Short mmCIF file of C-alpha atoms in Angstrom, two decimals:
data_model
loop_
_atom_site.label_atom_id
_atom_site.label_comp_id
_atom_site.label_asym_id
_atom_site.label_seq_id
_atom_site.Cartn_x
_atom_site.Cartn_y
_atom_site.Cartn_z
CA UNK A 1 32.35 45.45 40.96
CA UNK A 2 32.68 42.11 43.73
CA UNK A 3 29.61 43.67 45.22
CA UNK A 4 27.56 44.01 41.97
CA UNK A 5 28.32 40.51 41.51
CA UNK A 6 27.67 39.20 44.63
CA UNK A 7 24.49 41.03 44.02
CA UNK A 8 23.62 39.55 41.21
CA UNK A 9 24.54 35.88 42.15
CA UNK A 10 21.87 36.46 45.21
CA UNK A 11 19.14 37.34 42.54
CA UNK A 12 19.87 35.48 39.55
CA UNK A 13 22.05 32.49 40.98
CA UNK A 14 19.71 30.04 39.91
CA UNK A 15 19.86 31.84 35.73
CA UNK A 16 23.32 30.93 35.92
CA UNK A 17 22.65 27.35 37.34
CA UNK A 18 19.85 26.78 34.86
CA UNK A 19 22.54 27.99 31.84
CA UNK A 20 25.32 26.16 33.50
CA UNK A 21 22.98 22.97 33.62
CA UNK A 22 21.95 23.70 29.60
CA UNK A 23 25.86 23.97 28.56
CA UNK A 24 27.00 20.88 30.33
CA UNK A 25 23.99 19.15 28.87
CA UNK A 26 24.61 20.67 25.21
CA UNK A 27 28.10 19.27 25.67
CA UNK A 28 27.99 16.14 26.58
CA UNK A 29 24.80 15.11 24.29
CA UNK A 30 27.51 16.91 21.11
CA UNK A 31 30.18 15.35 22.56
CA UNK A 32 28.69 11.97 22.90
CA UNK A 33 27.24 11.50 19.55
CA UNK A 34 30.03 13.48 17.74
CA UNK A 35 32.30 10.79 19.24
CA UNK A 36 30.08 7.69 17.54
CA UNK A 37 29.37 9.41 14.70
CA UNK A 38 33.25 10.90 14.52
CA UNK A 39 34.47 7.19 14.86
CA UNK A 40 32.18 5.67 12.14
CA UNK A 41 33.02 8.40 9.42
CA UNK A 42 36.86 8.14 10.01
CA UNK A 43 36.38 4.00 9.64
CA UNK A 44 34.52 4.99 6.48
CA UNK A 45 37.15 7.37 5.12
CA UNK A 46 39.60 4.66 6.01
CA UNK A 47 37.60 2.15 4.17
CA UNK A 48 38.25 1.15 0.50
CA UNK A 49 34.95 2.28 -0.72
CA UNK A 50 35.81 5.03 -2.92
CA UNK A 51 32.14 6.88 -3.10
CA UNK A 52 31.61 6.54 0.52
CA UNK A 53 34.74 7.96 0.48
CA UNK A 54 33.81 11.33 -1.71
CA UNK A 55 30.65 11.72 0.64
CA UNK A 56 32.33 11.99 3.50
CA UNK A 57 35.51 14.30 2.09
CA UNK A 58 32.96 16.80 0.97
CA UNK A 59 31.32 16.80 3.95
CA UNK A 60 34.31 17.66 5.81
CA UNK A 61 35.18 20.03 3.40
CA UNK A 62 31.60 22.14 3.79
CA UNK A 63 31.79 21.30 7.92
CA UNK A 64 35.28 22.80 7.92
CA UNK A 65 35.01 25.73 5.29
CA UNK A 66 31.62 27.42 6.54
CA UNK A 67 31.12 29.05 10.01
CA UNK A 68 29.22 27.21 13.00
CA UNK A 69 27.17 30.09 13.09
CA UNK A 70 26.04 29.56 9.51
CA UNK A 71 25.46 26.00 10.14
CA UNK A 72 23.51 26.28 13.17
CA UNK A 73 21.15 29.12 10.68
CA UNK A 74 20.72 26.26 8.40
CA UNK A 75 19.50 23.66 10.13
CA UNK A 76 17.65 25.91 12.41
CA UNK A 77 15.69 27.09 8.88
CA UNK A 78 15.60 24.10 7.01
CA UNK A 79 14.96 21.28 9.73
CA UNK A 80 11.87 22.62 10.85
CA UNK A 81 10.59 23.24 7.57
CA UNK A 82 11.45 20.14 5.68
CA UNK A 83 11.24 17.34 8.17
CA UNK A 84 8.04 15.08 8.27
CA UNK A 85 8.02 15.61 11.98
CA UNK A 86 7.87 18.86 13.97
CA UNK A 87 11.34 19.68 15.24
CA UNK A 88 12.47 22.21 17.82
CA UNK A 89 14.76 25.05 17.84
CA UNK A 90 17.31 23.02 20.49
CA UNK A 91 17.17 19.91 18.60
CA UNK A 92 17.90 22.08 15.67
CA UNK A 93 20.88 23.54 16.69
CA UNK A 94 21.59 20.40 18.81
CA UNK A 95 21.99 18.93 15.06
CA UNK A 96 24.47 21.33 13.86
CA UNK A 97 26.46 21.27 16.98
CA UNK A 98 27.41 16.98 16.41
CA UNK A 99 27.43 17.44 12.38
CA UNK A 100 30.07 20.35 12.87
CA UNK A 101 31.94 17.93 16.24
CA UNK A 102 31.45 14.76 14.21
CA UNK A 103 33.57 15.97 11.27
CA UNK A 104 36.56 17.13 13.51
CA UNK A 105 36.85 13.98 15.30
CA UNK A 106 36.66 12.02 12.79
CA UNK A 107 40.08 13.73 11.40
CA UNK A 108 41.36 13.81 14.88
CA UNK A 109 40.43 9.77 14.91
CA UNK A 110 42.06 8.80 11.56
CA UNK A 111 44.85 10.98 12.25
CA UNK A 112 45.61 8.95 15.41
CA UNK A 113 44.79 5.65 13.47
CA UNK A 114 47.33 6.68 10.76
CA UNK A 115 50.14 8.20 13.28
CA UNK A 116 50.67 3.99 14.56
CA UNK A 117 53.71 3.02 12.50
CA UNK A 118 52.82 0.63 9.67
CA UNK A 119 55.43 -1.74 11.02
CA UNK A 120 52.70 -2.48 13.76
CA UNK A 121 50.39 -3.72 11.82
CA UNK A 122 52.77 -6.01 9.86
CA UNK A 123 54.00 -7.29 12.45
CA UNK A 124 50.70 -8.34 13.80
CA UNK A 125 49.42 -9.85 11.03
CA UNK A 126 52.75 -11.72 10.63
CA UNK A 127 51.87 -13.49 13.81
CA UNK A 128 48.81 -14.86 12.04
CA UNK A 129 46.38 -12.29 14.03
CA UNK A 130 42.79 -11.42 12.27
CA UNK A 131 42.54 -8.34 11.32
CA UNK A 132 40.18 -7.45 13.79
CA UNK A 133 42.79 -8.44 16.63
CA UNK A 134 45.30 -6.47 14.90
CA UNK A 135 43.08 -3.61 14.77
CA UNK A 136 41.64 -3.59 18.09
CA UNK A 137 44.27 -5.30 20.05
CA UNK A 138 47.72 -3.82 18.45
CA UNK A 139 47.06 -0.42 16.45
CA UNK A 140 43.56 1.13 18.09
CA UNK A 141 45.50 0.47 21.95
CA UNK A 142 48.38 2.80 20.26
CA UNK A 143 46.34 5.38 18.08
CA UNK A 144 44.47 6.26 21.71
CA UNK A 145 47.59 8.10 23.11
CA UNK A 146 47.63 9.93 19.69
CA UNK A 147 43.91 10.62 19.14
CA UNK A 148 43.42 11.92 23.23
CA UNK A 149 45.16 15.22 23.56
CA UNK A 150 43.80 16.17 19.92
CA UNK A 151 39.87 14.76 21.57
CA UNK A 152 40.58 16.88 24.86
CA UNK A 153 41.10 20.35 22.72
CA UNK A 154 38.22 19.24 20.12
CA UNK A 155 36.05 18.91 23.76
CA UNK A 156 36.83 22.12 24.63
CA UNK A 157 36.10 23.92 21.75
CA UNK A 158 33.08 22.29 21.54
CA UNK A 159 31.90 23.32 25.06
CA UNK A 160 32.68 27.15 23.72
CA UNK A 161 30.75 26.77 20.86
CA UNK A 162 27.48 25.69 22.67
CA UNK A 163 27.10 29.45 23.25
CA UNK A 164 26.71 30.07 20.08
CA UNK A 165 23.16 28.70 20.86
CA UNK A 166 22.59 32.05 22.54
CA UNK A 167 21.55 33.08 18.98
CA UNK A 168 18.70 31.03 19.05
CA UNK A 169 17.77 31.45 23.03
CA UNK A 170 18.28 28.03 23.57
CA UNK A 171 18.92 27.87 27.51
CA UNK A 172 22.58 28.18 27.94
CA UNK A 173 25.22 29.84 30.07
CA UNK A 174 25.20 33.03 27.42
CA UNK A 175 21.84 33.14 27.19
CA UNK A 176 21.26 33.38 31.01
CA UNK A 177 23.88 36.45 30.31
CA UNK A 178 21.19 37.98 28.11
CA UNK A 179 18.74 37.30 30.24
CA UNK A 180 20.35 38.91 33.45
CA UNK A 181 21.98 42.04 31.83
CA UNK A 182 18.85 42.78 30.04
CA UNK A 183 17.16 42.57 34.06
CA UNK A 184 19.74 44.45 35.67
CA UNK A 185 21.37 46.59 33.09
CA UNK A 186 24.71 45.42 34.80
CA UNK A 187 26.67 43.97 31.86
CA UNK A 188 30.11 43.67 32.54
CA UNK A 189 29.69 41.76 35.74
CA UNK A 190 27.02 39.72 34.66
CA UNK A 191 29.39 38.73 31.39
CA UNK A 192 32.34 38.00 34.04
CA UNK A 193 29.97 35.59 36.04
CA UNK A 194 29.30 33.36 32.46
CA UNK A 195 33.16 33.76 31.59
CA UNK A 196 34.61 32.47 35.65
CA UNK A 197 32.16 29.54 34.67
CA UNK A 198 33.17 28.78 31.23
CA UNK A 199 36.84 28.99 32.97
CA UNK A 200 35.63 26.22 35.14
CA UNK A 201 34.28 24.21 33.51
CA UNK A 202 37.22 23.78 30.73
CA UNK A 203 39.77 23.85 33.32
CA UNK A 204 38.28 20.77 34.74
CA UNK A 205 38.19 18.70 31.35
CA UNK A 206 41.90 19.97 30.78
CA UNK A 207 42.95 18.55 33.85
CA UNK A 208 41.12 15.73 33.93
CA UNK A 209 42.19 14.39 30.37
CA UNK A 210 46.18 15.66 31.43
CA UNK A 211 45.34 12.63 34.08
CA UNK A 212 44.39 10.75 31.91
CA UNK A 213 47.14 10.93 29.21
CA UNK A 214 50.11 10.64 32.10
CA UNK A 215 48.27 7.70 33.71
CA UNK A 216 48.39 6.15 29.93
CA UNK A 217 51.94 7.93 29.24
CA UNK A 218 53.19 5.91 32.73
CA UNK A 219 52.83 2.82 31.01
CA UNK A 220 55.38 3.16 28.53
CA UNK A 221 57.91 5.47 29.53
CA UNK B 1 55.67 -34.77 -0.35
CA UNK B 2 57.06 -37.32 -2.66
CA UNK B 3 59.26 -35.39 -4.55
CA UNK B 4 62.24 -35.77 -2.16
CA UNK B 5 65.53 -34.84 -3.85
CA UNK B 6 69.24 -34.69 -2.90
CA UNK B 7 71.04 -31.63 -3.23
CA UNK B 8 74.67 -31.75 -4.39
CA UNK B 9 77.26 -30.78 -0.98
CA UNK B 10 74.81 -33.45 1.29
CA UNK B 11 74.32 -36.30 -0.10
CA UNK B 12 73.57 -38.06 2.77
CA UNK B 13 70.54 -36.21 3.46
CA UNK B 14 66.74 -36.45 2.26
CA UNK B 15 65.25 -33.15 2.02
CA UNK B 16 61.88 -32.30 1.85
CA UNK B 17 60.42 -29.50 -0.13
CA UNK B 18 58.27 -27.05 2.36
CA UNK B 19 58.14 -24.11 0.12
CA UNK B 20 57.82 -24.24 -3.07
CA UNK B 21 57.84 -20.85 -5.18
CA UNK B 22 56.04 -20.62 -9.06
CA UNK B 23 57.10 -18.14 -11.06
CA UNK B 24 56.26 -15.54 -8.75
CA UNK B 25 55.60 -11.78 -9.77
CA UNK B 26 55.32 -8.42 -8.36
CA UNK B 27 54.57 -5.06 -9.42
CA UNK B 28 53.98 -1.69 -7.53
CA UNK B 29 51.90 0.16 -10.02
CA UNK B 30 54.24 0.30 -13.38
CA UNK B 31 57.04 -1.55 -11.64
CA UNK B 32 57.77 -4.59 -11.98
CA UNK B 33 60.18 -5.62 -8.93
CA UNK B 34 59.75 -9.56 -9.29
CA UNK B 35 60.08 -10.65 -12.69
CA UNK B 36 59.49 -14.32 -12.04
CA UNK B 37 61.09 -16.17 -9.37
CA UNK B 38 60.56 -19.88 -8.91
CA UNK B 39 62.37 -22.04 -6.07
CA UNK B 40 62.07 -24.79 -3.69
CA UNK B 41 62.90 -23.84 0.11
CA UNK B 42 63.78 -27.27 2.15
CA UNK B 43 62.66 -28.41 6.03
CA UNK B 44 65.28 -27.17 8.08
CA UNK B 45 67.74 -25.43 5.61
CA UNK B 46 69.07 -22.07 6.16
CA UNK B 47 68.81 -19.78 3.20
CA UNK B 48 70.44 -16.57 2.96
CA UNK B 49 69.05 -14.48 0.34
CA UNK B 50 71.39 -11.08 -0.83
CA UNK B 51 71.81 -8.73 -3.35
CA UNK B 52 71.39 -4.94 -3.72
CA UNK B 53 69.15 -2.71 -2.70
CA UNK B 54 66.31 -2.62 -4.44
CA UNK B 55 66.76 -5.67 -6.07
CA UNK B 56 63.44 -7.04 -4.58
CA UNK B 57 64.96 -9.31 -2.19
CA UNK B 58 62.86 -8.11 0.91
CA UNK B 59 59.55 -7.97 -1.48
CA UNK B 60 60.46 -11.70 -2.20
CA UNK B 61 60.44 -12.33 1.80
CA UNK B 62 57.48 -10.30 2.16
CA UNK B 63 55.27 -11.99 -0.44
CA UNK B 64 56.21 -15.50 0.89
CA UNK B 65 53.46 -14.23 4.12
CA UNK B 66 51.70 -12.33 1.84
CA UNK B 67 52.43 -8.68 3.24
CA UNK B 68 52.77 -8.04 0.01
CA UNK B 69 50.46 -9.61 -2.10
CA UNK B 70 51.69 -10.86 -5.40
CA UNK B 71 50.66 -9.96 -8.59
CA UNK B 72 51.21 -13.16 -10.83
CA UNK B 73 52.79 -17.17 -9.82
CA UNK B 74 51.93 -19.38 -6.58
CA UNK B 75 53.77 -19.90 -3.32
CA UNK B 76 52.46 -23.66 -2.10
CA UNK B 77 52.92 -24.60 1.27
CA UNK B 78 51.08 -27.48 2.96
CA UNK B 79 48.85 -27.79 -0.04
CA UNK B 80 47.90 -24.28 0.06
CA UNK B 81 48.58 -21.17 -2.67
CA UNK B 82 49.90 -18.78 -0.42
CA UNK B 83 50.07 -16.65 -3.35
CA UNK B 84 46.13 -17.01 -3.84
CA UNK B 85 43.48 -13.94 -2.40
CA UNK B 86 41.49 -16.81 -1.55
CA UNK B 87 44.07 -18.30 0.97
CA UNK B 88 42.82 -17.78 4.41
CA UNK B 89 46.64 -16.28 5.16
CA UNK B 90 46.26 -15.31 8.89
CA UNK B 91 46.33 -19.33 9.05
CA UNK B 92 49.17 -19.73 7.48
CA UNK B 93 50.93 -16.46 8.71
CA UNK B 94 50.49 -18.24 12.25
CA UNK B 95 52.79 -20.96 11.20
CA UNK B 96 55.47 -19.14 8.95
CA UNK B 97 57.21 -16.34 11.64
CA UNK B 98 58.81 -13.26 10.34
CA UNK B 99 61.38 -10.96 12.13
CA UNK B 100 61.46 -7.50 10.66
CA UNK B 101 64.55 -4.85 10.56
CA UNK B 102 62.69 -2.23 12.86
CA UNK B 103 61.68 -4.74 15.41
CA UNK B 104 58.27 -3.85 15.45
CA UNK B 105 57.91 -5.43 19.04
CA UNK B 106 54.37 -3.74 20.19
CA UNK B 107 55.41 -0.59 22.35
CA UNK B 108 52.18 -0.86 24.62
CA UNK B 109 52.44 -4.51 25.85
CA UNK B 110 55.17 -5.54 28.15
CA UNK B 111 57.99 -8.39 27.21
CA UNK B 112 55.90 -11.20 28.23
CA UNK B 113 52.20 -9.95 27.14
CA UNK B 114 54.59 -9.03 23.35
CA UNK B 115 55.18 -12.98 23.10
CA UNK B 116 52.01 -14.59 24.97
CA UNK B 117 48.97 -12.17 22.39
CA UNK B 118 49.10 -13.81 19.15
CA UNK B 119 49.34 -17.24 21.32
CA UNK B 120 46.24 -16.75 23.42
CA UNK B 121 44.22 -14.60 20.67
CA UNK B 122 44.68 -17.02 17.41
CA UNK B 123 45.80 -20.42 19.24
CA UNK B 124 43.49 -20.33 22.02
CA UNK B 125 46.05 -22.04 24.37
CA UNK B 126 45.19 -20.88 27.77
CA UNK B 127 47.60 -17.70 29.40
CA UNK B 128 49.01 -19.44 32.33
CA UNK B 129 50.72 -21.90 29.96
CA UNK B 130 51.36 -19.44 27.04
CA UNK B 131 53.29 -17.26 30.04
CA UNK B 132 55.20 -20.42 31.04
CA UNK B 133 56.07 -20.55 27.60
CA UNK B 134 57.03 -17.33 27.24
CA UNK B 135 58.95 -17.48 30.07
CA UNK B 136 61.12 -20.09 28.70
CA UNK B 137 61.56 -18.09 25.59
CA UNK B 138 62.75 -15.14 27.33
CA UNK B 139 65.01 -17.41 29.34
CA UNK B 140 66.19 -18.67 25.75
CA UNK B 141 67.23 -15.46 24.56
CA UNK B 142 68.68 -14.04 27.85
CA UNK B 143 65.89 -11.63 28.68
CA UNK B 144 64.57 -12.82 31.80
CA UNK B 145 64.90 -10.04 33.93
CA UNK B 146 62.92 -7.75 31.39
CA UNK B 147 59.88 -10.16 31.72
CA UNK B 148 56.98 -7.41 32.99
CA UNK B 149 59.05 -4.11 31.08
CA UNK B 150 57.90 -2.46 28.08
CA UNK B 151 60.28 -2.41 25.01
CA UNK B 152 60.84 1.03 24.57
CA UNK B 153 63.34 0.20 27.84
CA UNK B 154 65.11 -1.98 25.32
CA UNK B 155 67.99 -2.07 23.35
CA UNK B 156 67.85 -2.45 19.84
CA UNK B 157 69.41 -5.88 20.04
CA UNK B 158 67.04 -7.09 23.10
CA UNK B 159 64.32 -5.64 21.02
CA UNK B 160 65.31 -7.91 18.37
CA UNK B 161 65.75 -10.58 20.52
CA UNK B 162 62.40 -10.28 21.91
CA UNK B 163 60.68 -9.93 18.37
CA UNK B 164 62.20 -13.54 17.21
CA UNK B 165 60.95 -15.41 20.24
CA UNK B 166 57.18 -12.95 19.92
CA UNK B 167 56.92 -15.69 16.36
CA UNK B 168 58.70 -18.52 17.92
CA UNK B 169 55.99 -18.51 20.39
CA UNK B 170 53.58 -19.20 17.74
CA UNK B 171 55.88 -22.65 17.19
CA UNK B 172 56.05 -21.31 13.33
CA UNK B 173 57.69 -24.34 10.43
CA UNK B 174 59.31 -21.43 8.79
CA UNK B 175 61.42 -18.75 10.19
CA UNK B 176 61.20 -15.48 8.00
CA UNK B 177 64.34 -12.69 8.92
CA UNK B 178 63.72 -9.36 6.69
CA UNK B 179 67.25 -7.69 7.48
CA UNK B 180 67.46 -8.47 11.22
CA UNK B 181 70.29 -6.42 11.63
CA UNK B 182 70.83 -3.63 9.63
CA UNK B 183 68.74 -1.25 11.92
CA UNK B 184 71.09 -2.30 15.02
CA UNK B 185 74.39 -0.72 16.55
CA UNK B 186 77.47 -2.61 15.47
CA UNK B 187 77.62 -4.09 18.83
CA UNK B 188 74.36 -5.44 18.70
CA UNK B 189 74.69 -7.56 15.68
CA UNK B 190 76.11 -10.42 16.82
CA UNK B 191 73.67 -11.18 19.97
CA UNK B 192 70.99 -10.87 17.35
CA UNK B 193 73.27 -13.04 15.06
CA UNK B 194 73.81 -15.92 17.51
CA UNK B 195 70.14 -16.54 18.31
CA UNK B 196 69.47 -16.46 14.80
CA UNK B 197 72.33 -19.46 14.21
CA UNK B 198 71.34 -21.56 17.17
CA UNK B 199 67.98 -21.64 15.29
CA UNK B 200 68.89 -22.31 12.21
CA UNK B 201 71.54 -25.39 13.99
CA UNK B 202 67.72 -26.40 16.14
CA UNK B 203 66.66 -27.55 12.69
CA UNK B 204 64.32 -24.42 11.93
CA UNK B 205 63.47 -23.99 8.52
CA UNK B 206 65.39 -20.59 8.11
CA UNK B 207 65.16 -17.63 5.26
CA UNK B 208 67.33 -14.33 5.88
CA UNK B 209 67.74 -11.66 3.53
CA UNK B 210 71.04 -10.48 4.60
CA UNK B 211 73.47 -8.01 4.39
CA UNK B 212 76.11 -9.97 5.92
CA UNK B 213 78.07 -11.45 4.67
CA UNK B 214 80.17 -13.32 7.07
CA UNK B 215 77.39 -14.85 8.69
CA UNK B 216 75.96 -16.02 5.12
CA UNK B 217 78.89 -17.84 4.63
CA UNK B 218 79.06 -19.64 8.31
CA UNK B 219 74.95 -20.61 8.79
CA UNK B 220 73.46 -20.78 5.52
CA UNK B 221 73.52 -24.09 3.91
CA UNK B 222 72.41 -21.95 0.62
CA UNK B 223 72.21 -18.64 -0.81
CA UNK B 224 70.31 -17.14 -3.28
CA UNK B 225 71.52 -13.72 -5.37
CA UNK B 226 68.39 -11.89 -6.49
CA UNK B 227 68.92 -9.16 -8.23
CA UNK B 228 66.34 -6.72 -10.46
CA UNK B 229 63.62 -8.79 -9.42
CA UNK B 230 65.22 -12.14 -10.39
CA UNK B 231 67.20 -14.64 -8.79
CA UNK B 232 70.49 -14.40 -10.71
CA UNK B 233 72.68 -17.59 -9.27
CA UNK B 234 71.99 -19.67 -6.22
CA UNK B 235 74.12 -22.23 -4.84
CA UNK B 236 76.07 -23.24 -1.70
CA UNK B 237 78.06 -20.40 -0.13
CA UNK B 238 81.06 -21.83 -1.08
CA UNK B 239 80.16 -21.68 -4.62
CA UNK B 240 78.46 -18.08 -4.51
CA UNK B 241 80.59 -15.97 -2.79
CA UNK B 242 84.05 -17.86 -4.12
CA UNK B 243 82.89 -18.97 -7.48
CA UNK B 244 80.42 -16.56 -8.89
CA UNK B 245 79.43 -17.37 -12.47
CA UNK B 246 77.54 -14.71 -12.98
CA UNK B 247 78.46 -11.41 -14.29
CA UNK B 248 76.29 -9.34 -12.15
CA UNK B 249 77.32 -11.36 -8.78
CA UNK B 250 80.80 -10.46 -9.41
CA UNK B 251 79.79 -6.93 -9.32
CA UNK B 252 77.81 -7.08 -6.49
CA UNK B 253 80.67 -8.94 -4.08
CA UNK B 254 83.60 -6.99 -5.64
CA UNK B 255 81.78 -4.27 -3.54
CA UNK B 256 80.14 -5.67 -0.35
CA UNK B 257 83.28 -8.19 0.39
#
């Protein structure tokens, strides 16, 4: 088995690198605009306007009730065939991936918005702050240690789903499975090469954000 | 003002009205908790306001800064209708404090950064001398050696302490106290108590809704009984709490005294 690997990694090292390199950068372009776009729909939901308000509920609801897989097959159909402009399979799937991150994190966000004890805020505003100080100076600096654990496992899960992209051969760390066990016929240690990755790569983000959190936690306790 | 009066019990003194409250309302949904209170708060009297729970006593405190916002009457103060959507409050709210039950002292900020943020954010006055401030406060109120800890190292009662001088430090005309006490150990009370009376004896314009009793009767120069959502008898606490004339006040002492 360690030598079949080995083996492998000598030939198809650089597959793996190339996948490795399409993962990280399906993550972090999700994970970027999921964040943005997670932040302004949990604002909106917070907001008073009620039919903003029913937009964005359903969409959660759809986001939340149908599988990613089924997502990414609809905007990989209907993108390309209804949009003015020519779109590509990865920007395709690229769309599902921050539609489906964007409507977690935007729960995850209001959840840690709405966790700050109302007292907070009253309090604040007591002092004759704007509401703008109060929200950005008193409640968001409290929601953060709330909303961060809940980002760091929406992160994760994120980076796992990329390879759902596989589907569609977008380059990714399972595709560059594919394409190595379908040149060596070795499939079990080509899988285990993609999986020690995947390992590494999440075990990084969990540790890093556990850094984080304690060097916020420190503060307090 | 020119409507000075003199209030039977100091006849000596000239008071001036600073709050003056017009038939004031306030309803959550179907309820109606504050069927129309109207009175006249004084600069630098001490007003203890009780009653039962539920009476609307605290809803009366809270519309005063408009936390709550009231649903019929005006609150004028400084020329202004409180009471009014169109008030810009946060104004206002800078110069009328308010001290809450739960403290509410902001958990991520140390002692001194709790007093000197609504200073340097809304009143622009520069840190160094907001922190000397602050200092002194702290000093004030016995908490100098928590200057740079966060509250959650606290006791209730130095959380309490630190949450009165957090509004003093906005130099507020009006002191607002929503039940400082009840959320405290019984050995915490009267710390919290005694910087509440040294304020009220500096002169502060003082309201408390209250649960005790004792200490309405030794600060407050009056008391108000508001019960379902009106004010049932006010009067000096000698008068009140010794003398009630009203049916409903009897009830209410027979139990708490």
């Amino acid at each position: 088995m360690i030598d079949k690997i080995m083996r492998i990694l000598n030939r198809y090292g650089y597959v793996y690198l190339q996948g490795l390199w399409g993962t990280i950068w399906l993550s972090v372009v999700t994970i970027t605009f999921a964040t943005v776009l997670g932040t302004v729909i949990a604002l909106i939901k917070m907001s008073k306007i009620k039919p903003a308000q029913w937009v964005i509920n359903i969409y959660i609801e759809i986001i939340r009730g149908t599988p990613m897989l089924l997502q990414m097959y609809f905007f990989w159909l209907v993108l390309p065939k209804y949009m003015p402009f020519e779109v590509s399979d990865t920007q395709s799937i690229l769309v599902a991936l921050i539609l489906n991150a964007s409507a977690y994190i935007a729960e995850v966000i209001r959840a840690g918005i709405q966790a700050v004890d109302g007292g907070q805020t009253e309090a604040a505003l007591s002092l004759g702050l704007s509401s703008r100080n109060t929200f950005f100076r008193v409640v968001l600096p409290q929601a953060v240690k709330n909303i961060l654990p809940a980002m760091g496992n929406e992160f994760i899960v994120m980076i796992k789903e990329t390879a759902l992209a596989s589907t569609f051969f977008i380059p990714e760390l399972m595709t560059s499975y594919k394409t190595v066990q379908s040149a060596t016929f070795l499939p079990i240690p080509a899988l285990t090469i993609a999986g020690v990755i995947y390992l590494v790569l999440t075990f990084i983000l969990t540790r890093g954000i556990g850094v984080l959190e304690r060097r916020l936690r420190s503060n307090e306790r | 003002m020119s409507d000075n009066i003199t209030i039977q019990g100091s006849p000596m003194e000239q008071w001036k009205p600073i709050i003056k409250v017009e038939n004031l309302h306030k309803s959550f949904g179907s309820v109606e908790v504050l069927k129309g209170i109207s009175t006249t708060f004084y600069e630098g009297e001490t007003v203890a306001i009780i009653g039962a729970s539920g009476g609307g006593k605290s809803t009366f405190l809270r519309c005063i800064n408009r936390l709550e916002q009231p649903t019929k009457g005006r609150i004028l103060f400084d020329g202004a209708d409180l009471a009014d959507r169109k008030t810009d409050i946060a104004k206002y709210r800078q110069r009328i404090g308010m001290v809450f039950q739960h403290f509410n002292v902001f958990p991520h900020l140390t002692c001194i950064d709790n007093i000197t943020l609504a200073p340097v954010l809304e009143k622009k006055i520069p840190k160094e001398r907001a922190q000397k401030q602050a200092e002194e406060l702290l000093a004030r109120v016995g908490l100098s050696d928590k200057r740079d800890e966060y509250p959650t190292r606290l006791s209730g009662g130095q959380k309490q302490r630190l949450a009165i001088v957090r509004a003093l430090a906005m130099e507020p005309e009006v002191m607002l106290f929503d039940e400082p006490t009840s959320a405290l150990d019984p050995e915490m009370v009267k710390e919290v108590l005694d910087v509440i009376k040294s304020l009220s004896e500096s002169g502060m314009t003082t309201l408390i809704v209250t649960h005790e009793m004792g200490f309405a009767r030794e600060v407050a120069d009056r008391l108000l009984f508001i019960d379902e959502g009106v004010i049932c008898e006010e009067g000096s606490p000698k008068q009140v709490l010794d003398r009630p004339q009203n049916e409903r006040t009897r009830q209410f002492l027979s139990k708490v005294l």
